[in-house]
Coordinates of C-alpha atoms and ligand atoms in Angstrom, one line a residue:
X176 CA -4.5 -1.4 -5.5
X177 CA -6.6 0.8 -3.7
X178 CA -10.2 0.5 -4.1
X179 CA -12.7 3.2 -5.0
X180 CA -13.7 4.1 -1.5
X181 CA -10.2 4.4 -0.3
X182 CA -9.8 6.8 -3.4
X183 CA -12.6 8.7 -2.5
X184 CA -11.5 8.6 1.5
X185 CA -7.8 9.8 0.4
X186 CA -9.2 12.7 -1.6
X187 CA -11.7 14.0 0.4
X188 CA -10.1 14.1 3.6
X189 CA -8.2 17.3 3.4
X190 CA -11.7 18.8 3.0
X191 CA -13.7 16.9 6.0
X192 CA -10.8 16.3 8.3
X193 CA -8.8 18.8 8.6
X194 CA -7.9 17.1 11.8
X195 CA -5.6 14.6 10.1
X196 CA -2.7 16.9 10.5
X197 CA -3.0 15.7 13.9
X198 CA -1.2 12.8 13.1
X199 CA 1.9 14.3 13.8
X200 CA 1.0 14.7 17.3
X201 CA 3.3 13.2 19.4
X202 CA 6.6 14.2 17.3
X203 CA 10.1 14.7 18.7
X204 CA 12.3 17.5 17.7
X205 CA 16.0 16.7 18.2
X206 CA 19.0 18.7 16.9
X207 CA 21.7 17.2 15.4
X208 CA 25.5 18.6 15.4
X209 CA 24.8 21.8 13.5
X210 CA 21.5 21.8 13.7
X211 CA 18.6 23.8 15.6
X212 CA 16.2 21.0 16.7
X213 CA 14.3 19.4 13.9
X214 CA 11.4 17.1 13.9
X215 CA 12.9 13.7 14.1
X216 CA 11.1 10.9 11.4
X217 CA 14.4 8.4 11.7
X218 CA 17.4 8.6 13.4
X219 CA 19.7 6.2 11.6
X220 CA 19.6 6.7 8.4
X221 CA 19.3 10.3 9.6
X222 CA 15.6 12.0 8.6
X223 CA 14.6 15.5 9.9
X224 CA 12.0 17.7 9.0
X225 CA 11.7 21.5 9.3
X226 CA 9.0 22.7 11.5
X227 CA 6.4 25.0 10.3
X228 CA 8.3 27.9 12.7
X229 CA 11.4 27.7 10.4
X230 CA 9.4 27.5 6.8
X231 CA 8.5 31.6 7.5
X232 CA 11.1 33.3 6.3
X233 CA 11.7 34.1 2.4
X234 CA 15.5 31.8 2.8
X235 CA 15.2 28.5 4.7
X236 CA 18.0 29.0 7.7
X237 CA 21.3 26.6 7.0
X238 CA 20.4 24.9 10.5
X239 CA 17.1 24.9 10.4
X240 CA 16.8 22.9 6.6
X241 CA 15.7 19.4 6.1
X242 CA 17.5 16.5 6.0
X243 CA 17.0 13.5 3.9
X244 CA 19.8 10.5 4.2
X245 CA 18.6 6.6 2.7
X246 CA 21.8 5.4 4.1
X247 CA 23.2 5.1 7.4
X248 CA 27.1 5.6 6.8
X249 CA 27.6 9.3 6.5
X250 CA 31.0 10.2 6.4
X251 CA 32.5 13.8 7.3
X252 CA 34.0 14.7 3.9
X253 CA 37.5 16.8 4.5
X254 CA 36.9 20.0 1.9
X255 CA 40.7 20.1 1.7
X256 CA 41.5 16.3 1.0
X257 CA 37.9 15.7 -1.4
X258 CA 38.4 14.9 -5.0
X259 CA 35.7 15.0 -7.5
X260 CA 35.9 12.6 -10.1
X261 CA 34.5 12.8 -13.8
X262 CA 34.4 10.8 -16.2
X263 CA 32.4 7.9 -17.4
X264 CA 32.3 5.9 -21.2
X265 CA 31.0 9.3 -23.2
X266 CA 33.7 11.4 -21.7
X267 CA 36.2 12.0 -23.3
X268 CA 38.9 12.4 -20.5
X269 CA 38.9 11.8 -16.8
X270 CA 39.3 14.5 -14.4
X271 CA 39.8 14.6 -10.8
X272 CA 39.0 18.3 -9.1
X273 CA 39.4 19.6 -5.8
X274 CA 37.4 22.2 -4.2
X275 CA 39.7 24.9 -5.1
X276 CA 40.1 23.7 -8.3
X277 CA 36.0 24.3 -9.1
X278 CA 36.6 27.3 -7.0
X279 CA 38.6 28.8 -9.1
X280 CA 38.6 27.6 -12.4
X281 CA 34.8 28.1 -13.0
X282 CA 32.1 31.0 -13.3
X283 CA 30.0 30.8 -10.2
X284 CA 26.4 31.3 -10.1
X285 CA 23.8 32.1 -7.5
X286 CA 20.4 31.4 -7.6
X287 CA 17.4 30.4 -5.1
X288 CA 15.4 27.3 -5.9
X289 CA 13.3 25.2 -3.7
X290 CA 14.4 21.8 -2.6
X291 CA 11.6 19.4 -2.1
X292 CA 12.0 16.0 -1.2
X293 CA 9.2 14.0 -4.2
X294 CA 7.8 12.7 -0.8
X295 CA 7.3 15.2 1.1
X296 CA 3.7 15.4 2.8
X297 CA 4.0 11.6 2.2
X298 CA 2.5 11.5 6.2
X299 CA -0.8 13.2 5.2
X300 CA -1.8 10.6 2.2
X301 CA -5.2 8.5 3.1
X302 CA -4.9 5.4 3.8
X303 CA -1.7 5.4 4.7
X304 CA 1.9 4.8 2.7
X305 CA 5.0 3.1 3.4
X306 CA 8.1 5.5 3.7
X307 CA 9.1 8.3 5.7
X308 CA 6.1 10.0 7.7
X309 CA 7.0 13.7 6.5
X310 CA 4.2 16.3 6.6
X311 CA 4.9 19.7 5.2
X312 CA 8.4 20.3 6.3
X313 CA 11.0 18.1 3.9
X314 CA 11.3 21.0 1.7
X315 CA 12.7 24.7 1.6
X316 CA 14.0 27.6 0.0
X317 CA 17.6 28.4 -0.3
X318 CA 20.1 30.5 -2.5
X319 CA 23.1 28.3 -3.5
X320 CA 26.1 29.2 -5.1
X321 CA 28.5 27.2 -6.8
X322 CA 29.6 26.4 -10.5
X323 CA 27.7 25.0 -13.6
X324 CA 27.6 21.4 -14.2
X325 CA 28.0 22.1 -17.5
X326 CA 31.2 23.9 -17.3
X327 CA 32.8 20.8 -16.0
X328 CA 31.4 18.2 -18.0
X329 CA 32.3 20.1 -20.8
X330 CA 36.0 19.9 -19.5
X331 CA 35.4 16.2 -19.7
X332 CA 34.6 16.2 -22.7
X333 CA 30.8 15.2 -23.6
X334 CA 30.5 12.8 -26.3
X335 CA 28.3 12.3 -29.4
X336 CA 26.3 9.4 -27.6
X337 CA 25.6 10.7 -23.9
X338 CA 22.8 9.7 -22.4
X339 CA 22.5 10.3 -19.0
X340 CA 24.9 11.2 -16.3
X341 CA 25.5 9.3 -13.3
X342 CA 26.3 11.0 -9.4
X343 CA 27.6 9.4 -6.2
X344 CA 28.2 10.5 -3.2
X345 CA 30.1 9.4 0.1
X346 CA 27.3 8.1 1.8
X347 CA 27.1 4.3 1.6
X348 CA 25.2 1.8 3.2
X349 CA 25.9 -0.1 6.2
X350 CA 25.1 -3.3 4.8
X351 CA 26.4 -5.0 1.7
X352 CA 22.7 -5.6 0.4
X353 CA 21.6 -2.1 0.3
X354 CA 22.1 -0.3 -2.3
X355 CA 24.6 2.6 -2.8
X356 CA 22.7 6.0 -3.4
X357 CA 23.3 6.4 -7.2
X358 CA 21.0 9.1 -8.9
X359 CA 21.1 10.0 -12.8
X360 CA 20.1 12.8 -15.0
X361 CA 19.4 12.9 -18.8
X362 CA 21.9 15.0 -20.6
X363 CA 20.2 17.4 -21.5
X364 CA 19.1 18.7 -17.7
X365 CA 22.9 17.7 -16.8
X366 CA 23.7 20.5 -19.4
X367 CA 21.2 23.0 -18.3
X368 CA 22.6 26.1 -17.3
X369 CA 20.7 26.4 -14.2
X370 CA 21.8 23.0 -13.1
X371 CA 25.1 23.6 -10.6
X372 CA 27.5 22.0 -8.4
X373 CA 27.0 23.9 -5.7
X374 CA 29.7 24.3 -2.1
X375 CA 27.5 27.2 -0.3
X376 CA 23.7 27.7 0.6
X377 CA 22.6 31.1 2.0
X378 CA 26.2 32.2 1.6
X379 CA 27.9 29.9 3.7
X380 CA 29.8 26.4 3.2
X381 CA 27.3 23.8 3.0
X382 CA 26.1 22.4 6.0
X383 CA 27.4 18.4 7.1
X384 CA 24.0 17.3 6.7
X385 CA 22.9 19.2 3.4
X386 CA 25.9 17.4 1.6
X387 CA 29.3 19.5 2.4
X388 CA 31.4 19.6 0.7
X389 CA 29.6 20.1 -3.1
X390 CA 26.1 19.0 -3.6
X391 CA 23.9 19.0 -7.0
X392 CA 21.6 21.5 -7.2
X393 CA 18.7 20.2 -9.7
X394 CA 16.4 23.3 -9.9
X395 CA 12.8 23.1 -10.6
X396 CA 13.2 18.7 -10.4
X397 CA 12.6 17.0 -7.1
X398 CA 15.2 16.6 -4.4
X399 CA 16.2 13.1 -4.9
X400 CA 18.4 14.4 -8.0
X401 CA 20.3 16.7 -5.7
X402 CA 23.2 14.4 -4.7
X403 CA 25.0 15.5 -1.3
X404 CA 28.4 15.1 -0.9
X405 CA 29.3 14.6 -4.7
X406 CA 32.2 12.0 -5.2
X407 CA 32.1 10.9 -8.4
X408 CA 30.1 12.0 -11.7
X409 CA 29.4 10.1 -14.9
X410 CA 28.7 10.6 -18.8
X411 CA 27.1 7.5 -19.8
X412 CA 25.8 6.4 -23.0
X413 CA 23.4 3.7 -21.2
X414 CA 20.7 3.9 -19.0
X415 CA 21.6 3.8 -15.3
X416 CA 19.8 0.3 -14.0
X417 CA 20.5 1.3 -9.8
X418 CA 18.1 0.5 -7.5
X419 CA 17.4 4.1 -6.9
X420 CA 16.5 4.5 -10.7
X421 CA 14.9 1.5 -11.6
X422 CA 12.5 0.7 -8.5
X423 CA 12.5 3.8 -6.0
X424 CA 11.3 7.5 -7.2
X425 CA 9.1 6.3 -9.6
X426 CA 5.4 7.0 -10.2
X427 CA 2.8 5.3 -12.5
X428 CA 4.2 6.2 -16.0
X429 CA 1.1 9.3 -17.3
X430 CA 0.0 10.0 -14.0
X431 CA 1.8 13.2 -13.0
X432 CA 2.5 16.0 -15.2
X433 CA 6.2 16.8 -15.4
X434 CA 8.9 16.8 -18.0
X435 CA 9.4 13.4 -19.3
X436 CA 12.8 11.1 -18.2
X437 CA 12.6 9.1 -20.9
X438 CA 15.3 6.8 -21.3
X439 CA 14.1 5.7 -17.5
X440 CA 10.6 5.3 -18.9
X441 CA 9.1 2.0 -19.0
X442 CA 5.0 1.5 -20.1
X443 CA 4.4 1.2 -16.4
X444 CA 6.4 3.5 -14.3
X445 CA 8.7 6.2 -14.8
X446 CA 11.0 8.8 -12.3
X447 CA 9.7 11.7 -10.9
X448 CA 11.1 14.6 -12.0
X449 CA 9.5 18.1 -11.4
X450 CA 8.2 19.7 -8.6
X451 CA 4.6 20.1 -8.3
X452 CA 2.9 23.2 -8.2
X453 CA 2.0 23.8 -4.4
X454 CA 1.3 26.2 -1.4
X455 CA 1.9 26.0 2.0
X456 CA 0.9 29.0 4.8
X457 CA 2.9 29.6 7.0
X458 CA 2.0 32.5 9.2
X459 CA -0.4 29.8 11.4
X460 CA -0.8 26.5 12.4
X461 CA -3.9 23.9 12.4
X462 CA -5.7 24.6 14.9
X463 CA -4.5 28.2 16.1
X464 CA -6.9 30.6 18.2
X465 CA -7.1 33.9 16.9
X466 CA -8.6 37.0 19.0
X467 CA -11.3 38.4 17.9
X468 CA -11.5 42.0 15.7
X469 CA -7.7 42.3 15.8
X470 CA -6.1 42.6 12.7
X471 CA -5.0 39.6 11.5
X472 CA -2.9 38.4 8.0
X473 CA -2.6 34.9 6.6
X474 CA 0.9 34.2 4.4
X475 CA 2.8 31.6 3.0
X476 CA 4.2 30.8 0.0
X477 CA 3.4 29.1 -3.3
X478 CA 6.5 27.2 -5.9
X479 CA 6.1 25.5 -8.9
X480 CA 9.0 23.9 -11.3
X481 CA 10.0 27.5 -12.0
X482 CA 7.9 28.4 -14.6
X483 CA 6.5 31.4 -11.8
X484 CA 3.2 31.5 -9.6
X485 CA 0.5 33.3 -11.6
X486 CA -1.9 33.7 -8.4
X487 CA -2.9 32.0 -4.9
X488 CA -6.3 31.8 -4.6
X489 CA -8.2 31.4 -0.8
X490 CA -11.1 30.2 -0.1
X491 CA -13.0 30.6 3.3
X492 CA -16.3 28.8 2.2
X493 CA -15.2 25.1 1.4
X494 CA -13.8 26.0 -2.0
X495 CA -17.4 27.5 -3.3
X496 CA -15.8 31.2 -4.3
X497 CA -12.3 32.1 -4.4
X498 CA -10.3 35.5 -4.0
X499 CA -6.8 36.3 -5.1
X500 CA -4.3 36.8 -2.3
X501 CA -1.5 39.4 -2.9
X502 CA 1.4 38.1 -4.3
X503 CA 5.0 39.1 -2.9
X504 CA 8.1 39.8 -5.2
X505 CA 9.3 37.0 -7.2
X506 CA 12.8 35.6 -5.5
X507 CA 13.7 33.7 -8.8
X508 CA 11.7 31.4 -11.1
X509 CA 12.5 28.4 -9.1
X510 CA 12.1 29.8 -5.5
X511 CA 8.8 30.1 -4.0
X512 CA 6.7 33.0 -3.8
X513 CA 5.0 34.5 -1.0
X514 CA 1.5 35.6 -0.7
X515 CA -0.6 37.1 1.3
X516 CA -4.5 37.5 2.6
X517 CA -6.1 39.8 5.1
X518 CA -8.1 37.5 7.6
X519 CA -11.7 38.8 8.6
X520 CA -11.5 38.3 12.1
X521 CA -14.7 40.0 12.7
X522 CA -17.4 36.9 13.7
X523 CA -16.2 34.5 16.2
X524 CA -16.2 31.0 15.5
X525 CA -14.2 28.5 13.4
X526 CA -13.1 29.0 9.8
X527 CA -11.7 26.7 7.2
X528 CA -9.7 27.9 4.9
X529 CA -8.2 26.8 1.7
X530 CA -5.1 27.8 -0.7
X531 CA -5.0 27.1 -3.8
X532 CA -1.7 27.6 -6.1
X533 CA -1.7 28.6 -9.9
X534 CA 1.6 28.3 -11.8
X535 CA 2.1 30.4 -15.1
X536 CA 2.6 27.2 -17.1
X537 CA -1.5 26.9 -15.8
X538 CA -1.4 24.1 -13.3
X539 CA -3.1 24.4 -10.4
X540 CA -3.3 22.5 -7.0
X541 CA -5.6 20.0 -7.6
X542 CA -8.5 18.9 -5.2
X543 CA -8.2 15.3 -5.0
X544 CA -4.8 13.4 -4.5
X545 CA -3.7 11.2 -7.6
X546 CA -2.8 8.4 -5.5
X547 CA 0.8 5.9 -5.8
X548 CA 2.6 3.6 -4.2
X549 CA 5.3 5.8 -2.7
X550 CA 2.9 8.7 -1.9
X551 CA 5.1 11.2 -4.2
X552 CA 3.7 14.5 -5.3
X553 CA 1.5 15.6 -2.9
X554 CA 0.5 18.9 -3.5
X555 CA -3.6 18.6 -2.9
X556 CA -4.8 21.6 -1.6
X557 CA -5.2 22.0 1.9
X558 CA -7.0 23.2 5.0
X559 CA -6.0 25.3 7.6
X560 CA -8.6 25.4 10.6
X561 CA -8.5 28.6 13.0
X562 CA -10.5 29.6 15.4
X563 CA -11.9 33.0 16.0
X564 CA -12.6 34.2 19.4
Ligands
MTE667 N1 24.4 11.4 -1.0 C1 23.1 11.5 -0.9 N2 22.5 12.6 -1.5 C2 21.1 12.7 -1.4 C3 20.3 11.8 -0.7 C4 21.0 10.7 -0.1 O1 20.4 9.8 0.5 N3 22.4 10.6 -0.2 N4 19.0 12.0 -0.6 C5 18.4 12.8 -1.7 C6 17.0 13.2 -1.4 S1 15.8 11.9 -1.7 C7 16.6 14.4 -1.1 S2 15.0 14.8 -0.9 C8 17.6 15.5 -0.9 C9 17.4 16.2 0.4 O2 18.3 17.3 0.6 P1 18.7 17.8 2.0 O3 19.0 16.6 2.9 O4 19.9 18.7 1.8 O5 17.5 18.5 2.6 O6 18.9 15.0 -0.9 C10 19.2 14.1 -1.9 N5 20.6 13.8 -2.0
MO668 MO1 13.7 12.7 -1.3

């Protein structure tokens, strides 16, 4: 438990230090195969992080996006050779599909959504939490294509008493006492029609390490539900009990807002699910010198669980007043939005300044961090530090 004064340090420190982004000094960028180079948090199972560079455009480059792996033995899936297979007690047949197959036999759908790892920012929590160190980069913004879930579990046959459904992928563990990476939905966001198997991102085949050859795509709900490299699928009439259900991605049950998972729920904890509204700019970094009297813009873009962003509000006085930044064209409920502010450059010196999101649903970024174990959900609003000179 953390005590009160930890509390207090954890939620105030985004205000008095914005320093503490400093912690990532001393970071590595590597690229993997396929990759431009990526800031490396673990090598084995394989962890990269986008850098800020990469987070400015409106779609996150295929080489340039995050990569989250909790197991070590990755194999390179053959598009030509992979079989999905569905199934599962509440189906009513089994099906085995190949790529073509859910090429050709399905409508195809396109849309953008945010992928956000329930961690991400997990680095900038005070006092520190166990887990991968990410700061603002295991998340971004992509257009993937590919075929409704729905469509095929309605081939299968979805019985009377589903409950959840049940995804695997190829990945496995490199030892026997880890467990495999099995993620479930409740049936009704498995039969969402905005919930997809998807085979391209930004218009191209999925990349290796974003879960070629067919990936769940889970918008608006954190990216632990977006299985890569989807083997198997499951209609179930009983709870999934995994280890990646019942102890990891969970939260302290009433914490968080978010649609409820409820037949995961237990009094204490329960799985994350939606995405937070948050902000993130992007046009500078912490820290960044800015001449004096030119003309200047701050951006960067706001997301929520696609209900839409209703405004970003900056603050330049330590969150006393706040003015509306112009907001760009909306990509799609579940991508993020971009905004924009003019900066004064006009007095030298050093500025703080703060961004605040508002979603239409009327949740905004909060100012003091609801802490938990796993250091999910971070989405406190931050400061950026320039300098004028
Ligand atoms: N097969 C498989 N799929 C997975 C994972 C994994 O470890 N194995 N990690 C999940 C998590 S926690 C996240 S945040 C997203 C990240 O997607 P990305 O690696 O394409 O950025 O993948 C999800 N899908
Ligand atoms: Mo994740």
């Amino acid at each position: 438990m953390l005590t009160r004064r930890e509390l207090l340090a954890g939620s105030l420190s985004a205000w008095l230090l914005p320093a503490q982004r400093a912690r990532s000094a001393g970071e590595e960028l590597l690229a993997m195969p396929g990759k431009r180079p990526l800031i490396k948090r673990s090598f084995r199972p394989p962890n990269y992080e986008t850098p800020l560079a990469d987070l400015r455009g409106p779609y996150t480059s295929n080489d340039a996006f995050f990569v989250r792996y909790h197991l070590a033995n990755i194999p390179i899936v053959d598009a030509r050779s992979w079989r999905l297979r569905v199934g599962g007690a509440s189906a009513s047949r089994a099906l085995e599909l190949s790529l073509a197959d859910l090429q050709r036999h399905y409508e195809h759908v396109t849309l953008a959504a945010v992928n956000q790892c329930a961690g991400n920012r997990r680095g900038l929590f005070t006092p520190r939490v166990p887990g991968v160190q990410w700061t603002n980069g295991a998340m971004g913004n992509a257009l993937w294509t590919g075929v409704r879930l729905r469509d095929v579990l309605r081939t299968a046959g979805v019985g009377g008493d589903a409950l959840e459904v049940v995804f695997d992928g190829a990945d496995t563990p490199l030892l026997p006492a880890t467990p495999d990476f099995i993620k479930s939905l409740p049936i009704d966001r498995a039969l969402d029609e905005n919930t997809l198997i998807a085979f391209e991102m930004n218009g191209r085949p999925l990349p290796r390490w974003n879960g070629a050859p067919a990936r769940l795509v889970v918008p608006g709900w954190v990216g632990t539900y977006w299985v890569k490299q989807l083997t198997d699928i499951r209609i179930e009439p009983r709870a999934c009990d995994g280890f990646w259900m019942k102890t990891a991605y969970r939260v302290p049950t009433g914490a968080f807002p978010g649609v409820r998972f409820a037949s995961q729920e237990t009094p204490e904890t329960t799985p994350v699910t939606e995405i937070l509204v948050n902000s993130l700019i992007t046009s500078h970094e912490n820290g960044a010198r800015l001449p004096r009297d030119r003309r200047s813009e701050l951006s960067g873009w706001a997301w929520d669980s696609g209900s839409g962003i209703a405004s970003v509000d900056v603050s330049t006085d330590a969150g006393q007043s706040w003015r509306p930044a112009t907001l760009e064209r909306e990509l799609g409920a579940f991508a993020w939005r971009g905004f924009r502010w003019p900066l004064d450059t006009s007095k030298a010196g050093p500025v703080s300044i703060l961004a605040r999101a508002v979603s239409r649903s009327g949740a905004r970024q909060p100012e003091r961090l609801t802490p938990n174990p796993s250091g999910y959900h971070h989405n406190q609003i931050q400061s950026l530090a320039l300098e004028i000179a």
